[in-house]
Coordinates of C-alpha atoms in Angstrom, one line a residue:
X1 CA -11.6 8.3 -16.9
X2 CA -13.7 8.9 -13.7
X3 CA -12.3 7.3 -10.9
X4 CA -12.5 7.0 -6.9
X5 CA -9.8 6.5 -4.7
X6 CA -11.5 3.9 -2.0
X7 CA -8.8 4.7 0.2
X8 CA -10.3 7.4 3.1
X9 CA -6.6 8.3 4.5
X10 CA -4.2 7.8 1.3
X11 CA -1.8 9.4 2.6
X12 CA -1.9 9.6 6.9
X13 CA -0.6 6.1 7.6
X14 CA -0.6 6.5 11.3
X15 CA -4.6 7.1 11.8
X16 CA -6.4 4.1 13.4
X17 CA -8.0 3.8 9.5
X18 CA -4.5 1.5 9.1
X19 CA -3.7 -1.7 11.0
X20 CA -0.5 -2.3 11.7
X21 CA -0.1 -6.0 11.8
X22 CA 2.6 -8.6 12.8
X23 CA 1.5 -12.5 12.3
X24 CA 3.4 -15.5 13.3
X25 CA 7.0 -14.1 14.4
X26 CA 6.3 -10.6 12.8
X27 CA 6.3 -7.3 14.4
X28 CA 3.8 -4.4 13.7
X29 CA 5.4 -2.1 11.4
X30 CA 6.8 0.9 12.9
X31 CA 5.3 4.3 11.3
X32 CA 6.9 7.8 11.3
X33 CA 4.5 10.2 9.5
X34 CA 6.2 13.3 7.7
X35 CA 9.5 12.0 7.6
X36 CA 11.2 13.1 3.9
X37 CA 9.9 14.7 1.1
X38 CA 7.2 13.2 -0.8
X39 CA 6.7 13.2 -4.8
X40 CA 4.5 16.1 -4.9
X41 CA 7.6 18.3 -2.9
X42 CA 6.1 18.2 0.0
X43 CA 7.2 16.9 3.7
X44 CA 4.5 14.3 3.4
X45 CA 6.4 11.1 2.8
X46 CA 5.8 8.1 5.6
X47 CA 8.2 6.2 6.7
X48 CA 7.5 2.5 7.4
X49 CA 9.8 -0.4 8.6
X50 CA 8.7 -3.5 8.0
X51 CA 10.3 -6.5 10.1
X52 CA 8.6 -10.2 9.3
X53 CA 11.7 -11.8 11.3
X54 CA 11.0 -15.0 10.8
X55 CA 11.3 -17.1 7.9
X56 CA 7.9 -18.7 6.9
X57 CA 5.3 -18.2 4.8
X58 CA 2.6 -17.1 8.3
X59 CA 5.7 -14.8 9.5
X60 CA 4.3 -11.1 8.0
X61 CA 4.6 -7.6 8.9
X62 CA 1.8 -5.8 7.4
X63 CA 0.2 -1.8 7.0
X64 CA -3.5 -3.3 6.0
X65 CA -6.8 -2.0 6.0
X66 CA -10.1 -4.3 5.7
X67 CA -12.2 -3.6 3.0
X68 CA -15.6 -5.4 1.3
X69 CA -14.5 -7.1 -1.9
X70 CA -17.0 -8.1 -4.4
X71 CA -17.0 -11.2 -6.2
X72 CA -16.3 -10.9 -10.4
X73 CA -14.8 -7.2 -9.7
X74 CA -11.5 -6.1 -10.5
X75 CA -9.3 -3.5 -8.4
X76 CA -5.9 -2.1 -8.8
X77 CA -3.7 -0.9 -5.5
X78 CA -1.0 1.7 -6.4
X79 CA 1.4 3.7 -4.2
X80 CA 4.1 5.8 -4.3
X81 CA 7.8 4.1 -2.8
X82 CA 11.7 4.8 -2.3
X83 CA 14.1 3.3 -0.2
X84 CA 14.6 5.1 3.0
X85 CA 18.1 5.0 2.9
X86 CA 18.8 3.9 -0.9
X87 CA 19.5 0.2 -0.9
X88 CA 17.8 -2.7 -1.9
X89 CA 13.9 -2.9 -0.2
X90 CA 11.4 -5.4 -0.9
X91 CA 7.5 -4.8 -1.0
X92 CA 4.8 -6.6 -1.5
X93 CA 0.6 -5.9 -2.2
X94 CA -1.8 -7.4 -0.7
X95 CA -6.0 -7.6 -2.0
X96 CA -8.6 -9.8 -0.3
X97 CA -6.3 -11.0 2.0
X98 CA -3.5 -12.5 -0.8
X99 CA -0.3 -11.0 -1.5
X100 CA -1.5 -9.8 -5.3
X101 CA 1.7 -9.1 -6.9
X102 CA 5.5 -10.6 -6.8
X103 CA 8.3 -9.3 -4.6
X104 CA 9.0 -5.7 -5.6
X105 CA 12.0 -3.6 -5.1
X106 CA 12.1 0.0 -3.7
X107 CA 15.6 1.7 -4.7
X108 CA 16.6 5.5 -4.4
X109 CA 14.0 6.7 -6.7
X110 CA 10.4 7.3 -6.4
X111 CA 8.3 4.9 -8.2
X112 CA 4.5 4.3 -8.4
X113 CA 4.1 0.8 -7.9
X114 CA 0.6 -1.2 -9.2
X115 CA -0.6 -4.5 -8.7
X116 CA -4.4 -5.5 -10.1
X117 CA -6.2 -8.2 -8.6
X118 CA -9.9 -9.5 -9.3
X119 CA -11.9 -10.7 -6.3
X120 CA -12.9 -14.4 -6.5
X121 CA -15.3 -14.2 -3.6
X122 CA -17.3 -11.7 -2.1
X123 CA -15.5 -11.0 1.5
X124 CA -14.2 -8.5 3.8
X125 CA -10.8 -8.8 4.0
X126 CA -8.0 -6.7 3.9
X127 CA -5.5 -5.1 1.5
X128 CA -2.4 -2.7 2.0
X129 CA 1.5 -3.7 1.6
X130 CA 3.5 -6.1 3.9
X131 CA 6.6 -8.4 4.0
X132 CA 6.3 -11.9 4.8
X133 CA 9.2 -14.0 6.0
X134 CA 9.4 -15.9 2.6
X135 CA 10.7 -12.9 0.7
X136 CA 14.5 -12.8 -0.4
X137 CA 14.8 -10.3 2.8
X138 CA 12.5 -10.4 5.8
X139 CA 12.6 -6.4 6.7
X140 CA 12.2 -3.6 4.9
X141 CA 12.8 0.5 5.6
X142 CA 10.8 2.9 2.8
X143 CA 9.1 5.6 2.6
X144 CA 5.7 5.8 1.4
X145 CA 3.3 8.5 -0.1
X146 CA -0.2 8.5 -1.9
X147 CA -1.7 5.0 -1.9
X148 CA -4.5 4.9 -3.5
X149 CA -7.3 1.2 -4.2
X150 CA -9.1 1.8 -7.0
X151 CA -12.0 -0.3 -9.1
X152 CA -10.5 -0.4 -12.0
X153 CA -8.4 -2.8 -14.3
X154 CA -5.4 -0.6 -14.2
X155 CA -4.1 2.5 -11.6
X156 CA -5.1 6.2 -12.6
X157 CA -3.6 9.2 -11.9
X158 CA -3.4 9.9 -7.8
X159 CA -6.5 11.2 -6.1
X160 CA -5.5 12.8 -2.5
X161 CA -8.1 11.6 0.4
X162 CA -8.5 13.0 4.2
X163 CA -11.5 11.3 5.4
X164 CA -13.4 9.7 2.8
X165 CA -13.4 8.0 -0.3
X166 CA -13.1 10.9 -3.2
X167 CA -13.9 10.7 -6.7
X168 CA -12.5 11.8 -10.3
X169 CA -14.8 12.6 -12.3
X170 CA -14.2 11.7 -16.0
X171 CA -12.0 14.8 -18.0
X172 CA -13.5 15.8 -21.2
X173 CA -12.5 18.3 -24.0

């Protein structure tokens, strides 16, 4: 299936193309680029620590990017996570400025985790991961590699991006 990876920096969290946001009691994430090995066996893994520290709904701690979502269109977010230091870490998705998928877990082992989400409005607004002060913990330490927004109804294989949005084009036989 072709495919574009809408992302521009899927996998250098610390350029400006990020916002690192805190709302209410929350404090900007803290991001430490090359910090373990990634999936692909690589030292390319980001680390991220999340802190909401409050306890509210408005309390969030977010690694966001704004984006122009069209109204009727569907899009899927994926990225690769682990646990920083293998415990328990919660996650969370946001599209079009909603968190898009239910608290998830990070443990000791990679994982590629989805959410899809189709856009009820035409806006700008913004999507990436966060914690919010409402989850069963309010901070969170993982590592992240290869996140990737695609238009699609599901997530597809990862395309790497440096700059730009880069597309798959369709495999054939």
């Amino acid at each position: 299936k072709a495919a574009t990876n809408l992302f521009e920096y899927s996998e250098d969290f610390s350029n400006s193309y990020w916002s690192k946001s805190g709302q209410g009691s929350g404090i900007a994430p803290i991001v430490t680029s090359n910090y373990a090995i990634s999936p692909d066996g690589t030292q390319n893994a980001t680390r991220v620590q999340f802190d909401a520290v409050g306890n509210t709904n408005s309390d969030r701690s977010g690694l966001v990017r704004n984006f122009y979502f069209t109204s009727g269109q569907t899009y899927s977010i994926s990225c690769w996570v682990k646990s920083t230091d293998g415990t328990s870490q919660a996650i969370q998705f946001r599209l079009c400025g909603a968190q898009v998928s239910e608290e998830q877990i990070a443990t000791s082992e990679w994982k590629l985790y989805t959410a899809t989400f189709t856009a009820t409005v035409s806006t700008t607004d913004n999507f990436g991961m966060q914690i919010r002060g409402i989850n069963s913990v309010n901070e969170s330490d993982i590592l992240i590699y290869g996140m990737q927004l695609e238009l699609s109804s599901h997530a597809t294989s990862y395309i790497p991006t440096n700059g730009s949005a880069v597309p798959r084009a369709a495999e054939t036989c």
